[in-house]
CSV table of N, CA, C and O in Angstrom, one decimal:
chain,number,residue,atom,x,y,z
D,1,MET,N,0.9,-1.2,0.0
D,1,MET,CA,0.0,0.0,0.0
D,1,MET,C,0.8,1.3,0.1
D,1,MET,O,1.9,1.3,0.7
D,2,THR,N,0.5,2.0,-0.9
D,2,THR,CA,1.5,3.3,-1.1
D,2,THR,C,1.0,4.2,0.2
D,2,THR,O,0.1,4.2,0.9
D,3,ASP,N,2.1,5.2,0.3
D,3,ASP,CA,1.8,6.2,1.5
D,3,ASP,C,0.8,7.1,1.1
D,3,ASP,O,-0.1,7.5,2.1
D,4,ASN,N,0.5,7.5,-0.1
D,4,ASN,CA,-0.6,8.3,-0.5
D,4,ASN,C,-1.9,7.8,-0.2
D,4,ASN,O,-2.8,8.3,0.3
D,5,LEU,N,-1.9,6.3,-0.6
D,5,LEU,CA,-3.2,5.6,-0.3
D,5,LEU,C,-3.5,5.5,1.0
D,5,LEU,O,-4.5,5.8,1.6
D,6,ARG,N,-2.4,5.3,1.8
D,6,ARG,CA,-2.5,5.2,3.2
D,6,ARG,C,-3.1,6.6,3.9
D,6,ARG,O,-4.1,6.6,4.7
D,7,ALA,N,-2.4,7.7,3.3
D,7,ALA,CA,-2.8,9.0,4.0
D,7,ALA,C,-4.2,9.2,3.7
D,7,ALA,O,-5.2,9.9,4.5
D,8,TRP,N,-4.7,9.1,2.3
D,8,TRP,CA,-6.2,9.3,2.0
D,8,TRP,C,-7.2,8.3,2.7
D,8,TRP,O,-8.1,8.9,3.1
D,9,LEU,N,-6.8,7.1,3.0
D,9,LEU,CA,-7.6,6.3,3.8
D,9,LEU,C,-7.9,7.0,5.1
D,9,LEU,O,-8.8,6.8,5.8
D,10,ALA,N,-6.7,7.4,5.7
D,10,ALA,CA,-6.9,7.9,7.2
D,10,ALA,C,-7.8,9.2,7.1
D,10,ALA,O,-8.8,9.4,8.1
D,11,VAL,N,-7.6,10.1,6.1
D,11,VAL,CA,-8.5,11.2,6.0
D,11,VAL,C,-10.0,10.7,5.7
D,11,VAL,O,-10.9,11.4,6.5
D,12,LEU,N,-10.3,9.9,4.9
D,12,LEU,CA,-11.7,9.5,4.7
D,12,LEU,C,-12.3,8.8,5.9
D,12,LEU,O,-13.3,9.1,6.3
D,13,ASP,N,-11.4,8.0,6.5
D,13,ASP,CA,-11.9,7.4,7.8
D,13,ASP,C,-12.3,8.6,8.8
D,13,ASP,O,-13.4,8.5,9.5
D,14,ARG,N,-11.4,9.5,9.1
D,14,ARG,CA,-11.8,10.6,9.9
D,14,ARG,C,-13.1,11.4,9.5
D,14,ARG,O,-13.8,11.7,10.4
D,15,PHE,N,-13.2,11.7,8.1
D,15,PHE,CA,-14.4,12.4,7.8
D,15,PHE,C,-15.7,11.5,8.0
D,15,PHE,O,-16.6,12.0,8.4
D,16,GLU,N,-15.4,10.2,7.9
D,16,GLU,CA,-16.8,9.4,7.9
D,16,GLU,C,-17.2,9.3,9.4
D,16,GLU,O,-18.3,9.2,9.8
D,17,ARG,N,-16.0,9.1,10.3
D,17,ARG,CA,-16.3,9.0,11.8
D,17,ARG,C,-17.1,10.5,12.1
D,17,ARG,O,-18.0,10.3,12.9
D,18,ALA,N,-16.6,11.5,11.6
D,18,ALA,CA,-17.4,12.8,12.0
D,18,ALA,C,-18.8,12.8,11.5
D,18,ALA,O,-19.5,13.2,12.2
D,19,LEU,N,-19.0,12.3,10.3
D,19,LEU,CA,-20.3,12.3,9.7
D,19,LEU,C,-21.1,11.3,10.7
D,19,LEU,O,-22.4,11.6,10.8
D,20,ASP,N,-20.6,10.2,10.9
D,20,ASP,CA,-21.4,9.1,11.7
D,20,ASP,C,-21.7,9.7,13.0
D,20,ASP,O,-22.7,9.3,13.6
D,21,ALA,N,-20.9,10.5,13.6
D,21,ALA,CA,-21.2,11.1,14.9
D,21,ALA,C,-22.3,12.2,14.8
D,21,ALA,O,-22.8,12.5,15.7
D,22,ALA,N,-22.5,12.5,13.6
D,22,ALA,CA,-23.5,13.6,13.2
D,22,ALA,C,-23.4,14.8,14.0
D,22,ALA,O,-24.2,15.5,14.2
D,23,ASP,N,-22.2,15.2,14.5
D,23,ASP,CA,-21.9,16.4,15.2
D,23,ASP,C,-21.2,17.4,14.4
D,23,ASP,O,-21.1,18.6,14.7
D,24,GLY,N,-20.7,17.0,13.1
D,24,GLY,CA,-20.3,17.8,12.1
D,24,GLY,C,-18.9,18.4,12.6
D,24,GLY,O,-18.5,19.3,11.9
D,25,GLU,N,-18.5,18.1,13.7
D,25,GLU,CA,-17.2,18.7,14.1
D,25,GLU,C,-15.9,17.6,14.0
D,25,GLU,O,-16.1,16.5,14.1
D,26,LEU,N,-14.9,18.1,13.4
D,26,LEU,CA,-13.7,17.4,13.3
D,26,LEU,C,-12.8,17.6,14.4
D,26,LEU,O,-13.2,18.6,15.2
D,27,ASP,N,-11.8,17.1,14.4
D,27,ASP,CA,-10.8,17.3,15.6
D,27,ASP,C,-10.5,18.8,15.5
D,27,ASP,O,-10.6,19.3,14.4
D,28,ASP,N,-9.9,19.4,16.5
D,28,ASP,CA,-9.5,20.8,16.6
D,28,ASP,C,-8.3,20.8,15.8
D,28,ASP,O,-7.8,22.0,15.3
D,29,ASP,N,-7.6,19.7,15.3
D,29,ASP,CA,-6.3,19.9,14.3
D,29,ASP,C,-6.9,20.3,13.0
D,29,ASP,O,-7.9,20.3,12.4
D,30,ALA,N,-5.9,21.3,12.4
D,30,ALA,CA,-6.2,21.8,11.0
D,30,ALA,C,-6.2,20.6,10.1
D,30,ALA,O,-5.5,19.5,10.2
D,31,PHE,N,-7.0,20.6,9.0
D,31,PHE,CA,-7.0,19.7,8.0
D,31,PHE,C,-5.9,19.9,7.1
D,31,PHE,O,-5.7,21.0,6.4
D,32,ASP,N,-5.0,18.9,6.9
D,32,ASP,CA,-4.0,18.9,5.8
D,32,ASP,C,-4.1,17.7,4.9
D,32,ASP,O,-4.2,16.5,5.4
D,33,ALA,N,-4.4,18.3,3.6
D,33,ALA,CA,-4.7,17.2,2.7
D,33,ALA,C,-3.5,16.4,2.3
D,33,ALA,O,-2.4,17.0,2.4
D,34,PRO,N,-3.6,15.1,2.2
D,34,PRO,CA,-2.4,14.4,1.7
D,34,PRO,C,-1.9,14.9,0.5
D,34,PRO,O,-2.7,15.5,-0.4
D,35,ALA,N,-0.5,14.8,0.2
D,35,ALA,CA,0.1,15.2,-1.2
D,35,ALA,C,-0.5,14.4,-2.2
D,35,ALA,O,-0.8,13.2,-2.0
D,36,GLY,N,-0.7,15.0,-3.4
D,36,GLY,CA,-1.1,14.1,-4.5
D,36,GLY,C,-2.6,14.0,-4.6
D,36,GLY,O,-3.4,14.5,-3.7
D,37,PRO,N,-3.1,13.7,-5.6
D,37,PRO,CA,-4.7,13.6,-5.8
D,37,PRO,C,-5.2,12.4,-5.1
D,37,PRO,O,-4.3,11.4,-4.6
D,38,VAL,N,-6.5,12.3,-4.9
D,38,VAL,CA,-7.1,11.1,-4.3
D,38,VAL,C,-6.8,10.0,-5.3
D,38,VAL,O,-7.0,9.9,-6.4
D,39,PRO,N,-6.4,8.8,-4.8
D,39,PRO,CA,-6.2,7.7,-5.4
D,39,PRO,C,-7.5,7.2,-6.1
D,39,PRO,O,-8.6,7.3,-5.7
D,40,GLU,N,-7.4,6.7,-7.5
D,40,GLU,CA,-8.5,6.3,-8.3
D,40,GLU,C,-9.4,5.3,-7.4
D,40,GLU,O,-10.6,5.4,-7.4
D,41,GLU,N,-8.8,4.4,-6.8
D,41,GLU,CA,-9.5,3.2,-6.1
D,41,GLU,C,-10.3,3.9,-4.9
D,41,GLU,O,-11.1,3.3,-4.4
D,42,LEU,N,-10.1,5.2,-4.5
D,42,LEU,CA,-10.7,5.8,-3.4
D,42,LEU,C,-11.8,6.8,-4.0
D,42,LEU,O,-12.5,7.5,-3.0
D,43,ARG,N,-11.9,7.0,-5.2
D,43,ARG,CA,-12.6,8.1,-5.8
D,43,ARG,C,-14.0,8.1,-5.4
D,43,ARG,O,-14.7,8.9,-4.8
D,44,GLU,N,-14.7,6.8,-5.7
D,44,GLU,CA,-16.2,6.6,-5.3
D,44,GLU,C,-16.4,6.8,-3.7
D,44,GLU,O,-17.3,7.6,-3.4
D,45,ARG,N,-15.4,6.5,-3.0
D,45,ARG,CA,-15.7,6.6,-1.5
D,45,ARG,C,-15.6,8.0,-1.2
D,45,ARG,O,-16.3,8.7,-0.3
D,46,ALA,N,-14.6,8.7,-1.8
D,46,ALA,CA,-14.5,10.2,-1.6
D,46,ALA,C,-15.7,10.8,-2.0
D,46,ALA,O,-16.2,11.9,-1.2
D,47,GLU,N,-16.1,10.7,-3.1
D,47,GLU,CA,-17.3,11.3,-3.6
D,47,GLU,C,-18.5,11.2,-2.6
D,47,GLU,O,-19.4,12.0,-2.5
D,48,ALA,N,-18.7,9.8,-2.1
D,48,ALA,CA,-19.8,9.5,-1.2
D,48,ALA,C,-19.7,10.3,0.1
D,48,ALA,O,-20.5,11.0,0.6
D,49,VAL,N,-18.4,10.5,0.6
D,49,VAL,CA,-18.2,11.5,1.8
D,49,VAL,C,-18.5,12.8,1.5
D,49,VAL,O,-19.1,13.4,2.1
D,50,LEU,N,-18.1,13.4,0.4
D,50,LEU,CA,-18.5,14.6,-0.2
D,50,LEU,C,-19.9,14.9,-0.2
D,50,LEU,O,-20.4,15.9,0.5
D,51,ALA,N,-20.6,13.9,-0.7
D,51,ALA,CA,-22.1,14.0,-0.8
D,51,ALA,C,-22.7,14.2,0.5
D,51,ALA,O,-23.7,14.9,0.7
D,52,ARG,N,-22.3,13.2,1.5
D,52,ARG,CA,-22.8,13.4,2.7
D,52,ARG,C,-22.4,14.7,3.5
D,52,ARG,O,-23.2,15.1,4.2
D,53,GLN,N,-21.3,15.3,3.2
D,53,GLN,CA,-21.1,16.4,3.8
D,53,GLN,C,-22.0,17.5,3.3
D,53,GLN,O,-22.3,18.5,4.1
D,54,LYS,N,-22.2,17.5,1.9
D,54,LYS,CA,-22.9,18.5,1.6
D,54,LYS,C,-24.5,18.5,2.1
D,54,LYS,O,-25.0,19.5,2.3
D,55,LEU,N,-24.9,17.1,2.3
D,55,LEU,CA,-26.3,17.1,2.9
D,55,LEU,C,-26.3,17.6,4.3
D,55,LEU,O,-27.2,18.3,4.8
D,56,MET,N,-25.1,17.3,5.2
D,56,MET,CA,-25.3,17.8,6.3
D,56,MET,C,-25.1,19.3,6.3
D,56,MET,O,-25.8,20.1,7.1
D,57,ILE,N,-24.5,20.0,5.4
D,57,ILE,CA,-24.3,21.4,5.4
D,57,ILE,C,-25.5,22.1,5.1
D,57,ILE,O,-26.2,22.8,5.7
D,58,ASP,N,-26.3,21.3,4.2
D,58,ASP,CA,-27.8,21.8,3.8
D,58,ASP,C,-28.7,21.6,5.0
D,58,ASP,O,-29.4,22.6,5.2
D,59,GLY,N,-28.6,20.6,5.8
D,59,GLY,CA,-29.5,20.6,7.0
D,59,GLY,C,-29.1,21.4,8.1
D,59,GLY,O,-29.8,22.0,8.7
D,60,LEU,N,-27.9,21.7,8.1
D,60,LEU,CA,-27.5,22.8,9.1
D,60,LEU,C,-27.9,24.1,8.8
D,60,LEU,O,-28.4,24.9,9.6
D,61,ALA,N,-28.0,24.3,7.4
D,61,ALA,CA,-28.5,25.7,7.0
D,61,ALA,C,-30.0,25.9,7.2
D,61,ALA,O,-30.4,26.9,7.7
D,62,VAL,N,-30.6,24.7,7.0
D,62,VAL,CA,-32.0,24.9,7.4
D,62,VAL,C,-32.4,25.0,8.9
D,62,VAL,O,-33.3,25.8,9.3
D,63,SER,N,-31.6,24.3,9.7
D,63,SER,CA,-31.7,24.4,11.1
D,63,SER,C,-31.4,25.8,11.5
D,63,SER,O,-32.0,26.3,12.6
D,64,ARG,N,-30.2,26.4,11.1
D,64,ARG,CA,-29.8,27.7,11.4
D,64,ARG,C,-30.9,28.7,11.1
D,64,ARG,O,-31.3,29.5,11.8
D,65,ALA,N,-31.7,28.5,9.9
D,65,ALA,CA,-32.8,29.5,9.4
D,65,ALA,C,-33.9,29.4,10.5
D,65,ALA,O,-34.5,30.3,10.8
D,66,ASN,N,-34.2,28.1,10.8
D,66,ASN,CA,-35.2,27.9,11.9
D,66,ASN,C,-35.1,28.5,13.2
D,66,ASN,O,-35.9,29.2,13.8
D,67,VAL,N,-33.8,28.4,13.6
D,67,VAL,CA,-33.4,29.0,14.9
D,67,VAL,C,-33.4,30.6,14.7
D,67,VAL,O,-33.9,31.2,15.7
D,68,ALA,N,-33.0,31.2,13.6
D,68,ALA,CA,-33.1,32.5,13.5
D,68,ALA,C,-34.5,33.1,13.5
D,68,ALA,O,-34.8,34.1,14.0
D,69,ARG,N,-35.4,32.3,12.9
D,69,ARG,CA,-36.9,32.8,12.9
D,69,ARG,C,-37.5,32.6,14.3
D,69,ARG,O,-38.2,33.5,14.8
D,70,GLU,N,-37.1,31.7,15.2
D,70,GLU,CA,-37.5,31.5,16.5
D,70,GLU,C,-36.9,32.7,17.2
D,70,GLU,O,-37.6,33.2,18.3
D,71,LEU,N,-35.7,33.0,17.1
D,71,LEU,CA,-35.0,34.0,17.9
D,71,LEU,C,-35.8,35.5,17.5
D,71,LEU,O,-36.0,36.2,18.6
D,72,ALA,N,-36.0,35.6,16.3
D,72,ALA,CA,-36.8,36.8,15.8
D,72,ALA,C,-38.1,37.0,16.5
D,72,ALA,O,-38.4,37.9,17.0
D,73,ALA,N,-38.8,35.8,16.6
D,73,ALA,CA,-40.2,35.8,17.3
D,73,ALA,C,-40.0,36.1,18.9
D,73,ALA,O,-40.7,36.8,19.4
D,74,LEU,N,-38.8,35.6,19.4
D,74,LEU,CA,-38.8,35.8,20.8
D,74,LEU,C,-38.5,37.2,21.2
D,74,LEU,O,-38.9,37.7,22.0
D,75,ARG,N,-37.7,37.9,20.2
D,75,ARG,CA,-37.2,39.3,20.4
D,75,ARG,C,-38.5,40.2,20.2
D,75,ARG,O,-38.3,41.2,20.8
D,76,ARG,N,-39.5,39.7,19.6
D,76,ARG,CA,-40.6,40.5,19.5
D,76,ARG,C,-41.7,40.5,20.7
D,76,ARG,O,-42.6,41.3,20.8
D,77,VAL,N,-41.3,39.5,21.5
D,77,VAL,CA,-42.3,39.4,22.8
D,77,VAL,C,-41.9,40.6,23.7
D,77,VAL,O,-40.7,40.6,24.1
D,78,PRO,N,-42.8,41.4,24.2
D,78,PRO,CA,-42.3,42.5,25.0
D,78,PRO,C,-41.9,42.0,26.4
D,78,PRO,O,-42.2,40.9,26.8
D,79,THR,N,-41.0,42.7,27.0
D,79,THR,CA,-40.5,42.3,28.2
D,79,THR,C,-41.3,42.8,29.2
D,79,THR,O,-41.8,43.9,29.1
D,80,VAL,N,-41.5,42.2,30.4
D,80,VAL,CA,-42.3,42.7,31.5
D,80,VAL,C,-41.5,43.4,32.5
D,80,VAL,O,-40.4,42.8,32.9
D,81,SER,N,-41.7,44.5,32.9
D,81,SER,CA,-40.9,45.2,34.0
D,81,SER,C,-41.3,44.6,35.3
D,81,SER,O,-42.5,44.2,35.5
D,82,THR,N,-40.5,44.4,36.2
D,82,THR,CA,-40.8,43.7,37.5
D,82,THR,C,-41.6,44.7,38.3
D,82,THR,O,-42.2,44.2,39.2
D,83,ASP,N,-41.6,46.1,37.9
D,83,ASP,CA,-42.5,46.9,38.7
D,83,ASP,C,-44.0,47.0,38.3
D,83,ASP,O,-44.8,47.5,38.9
D,84,ALA,N,-44.3,46.3,37.1
D,84,ALA,CA,-45.5,46.4,36.6
D,84,ALA,C,-46.4,45.0,37.1
D,84,ALA,O,-45.8,44.1,37.2
D,85,PRO,N,-47.6,45.2,37.2
D,85,PRO,CA,-48.3,44.1,37.7
D,85,PRO,C,-48.3,43.0,36.7
D,85,PRO,O,-48.2,43.2,35.4
D,86,ALA,N,-48.3,41.7,37.1
D,86,ALA,CA,-48.3,40.5,36.0
D,86,ALA,C,-49.7,40.3,35.5
D,86,ALA,O,-49.8,39.7,34.6
D,87,TYR,N,-50.7,40.6,36.4
D,87,TYR,CA,-52.0,40.1,36.0
D,87,TYR,C,-53.0,41.5,36.1
D,87,TYR,O,-52.6,42.4,37.0
D,88,LEU,N,-54.1,41.6,35.4
D,88,LEU,CA,-54.9,42.7,35.6
D,88,LEU,C,-56.3,42.1,35.9
D,88,LEU,O,-56.9,41.2,35.3
D,89,ASP,N,-56.9,42.6,37.1
D,89,ASP,CA,-58.0,42.1,37.6
D,89,ASP,C,-59.3,42.9,36.9
D,89,ASP,O,-59.4,44.2,37.2
D,90,VAL,N,-60.1,42.3,35.9
D,90,VAL,CA,-61.0,43.1,35.2
D,90,VAL,C,-62.5,42.8,35.9
D,90,VAL,O,-63.4,43.3,35.4
D,91,GLN,N,-62.6,41.9,37.0
D,91,GLN,CA,-63.9,41.6,37.5
D,91,GLN,C,-64.2,42.5,38.7
D,91,GLN,O,-64.1,42.1,39.8
D,92,GLY,N,-64.3,43.7,38.6
D,92,GLY,CA,-64.4,44.7,39.6
D,92,GLY,C,-65.7,44.6,40.3
D,92,GLY,O,-66.2,45.0,41.3
């Protein structure tokens, strides 16, 4: 097994573990691509990892938009002063 193949296998394993964990986070280490192109025998696997990453990114974008809408709605709720009464008695 060539060093390039071994290096790319390690990178793909790392990406797949991150995707499987569904947390989208890689180690704090900076990503360093192995030297040289992806070996042909790993191209299909690398393309599958890329497709999964794109799906995760799209899902995160949707989630982010939903959270932004919820936050905007919460910001429109008026705040209650602690000096103001919490209830109004209308049955006099």
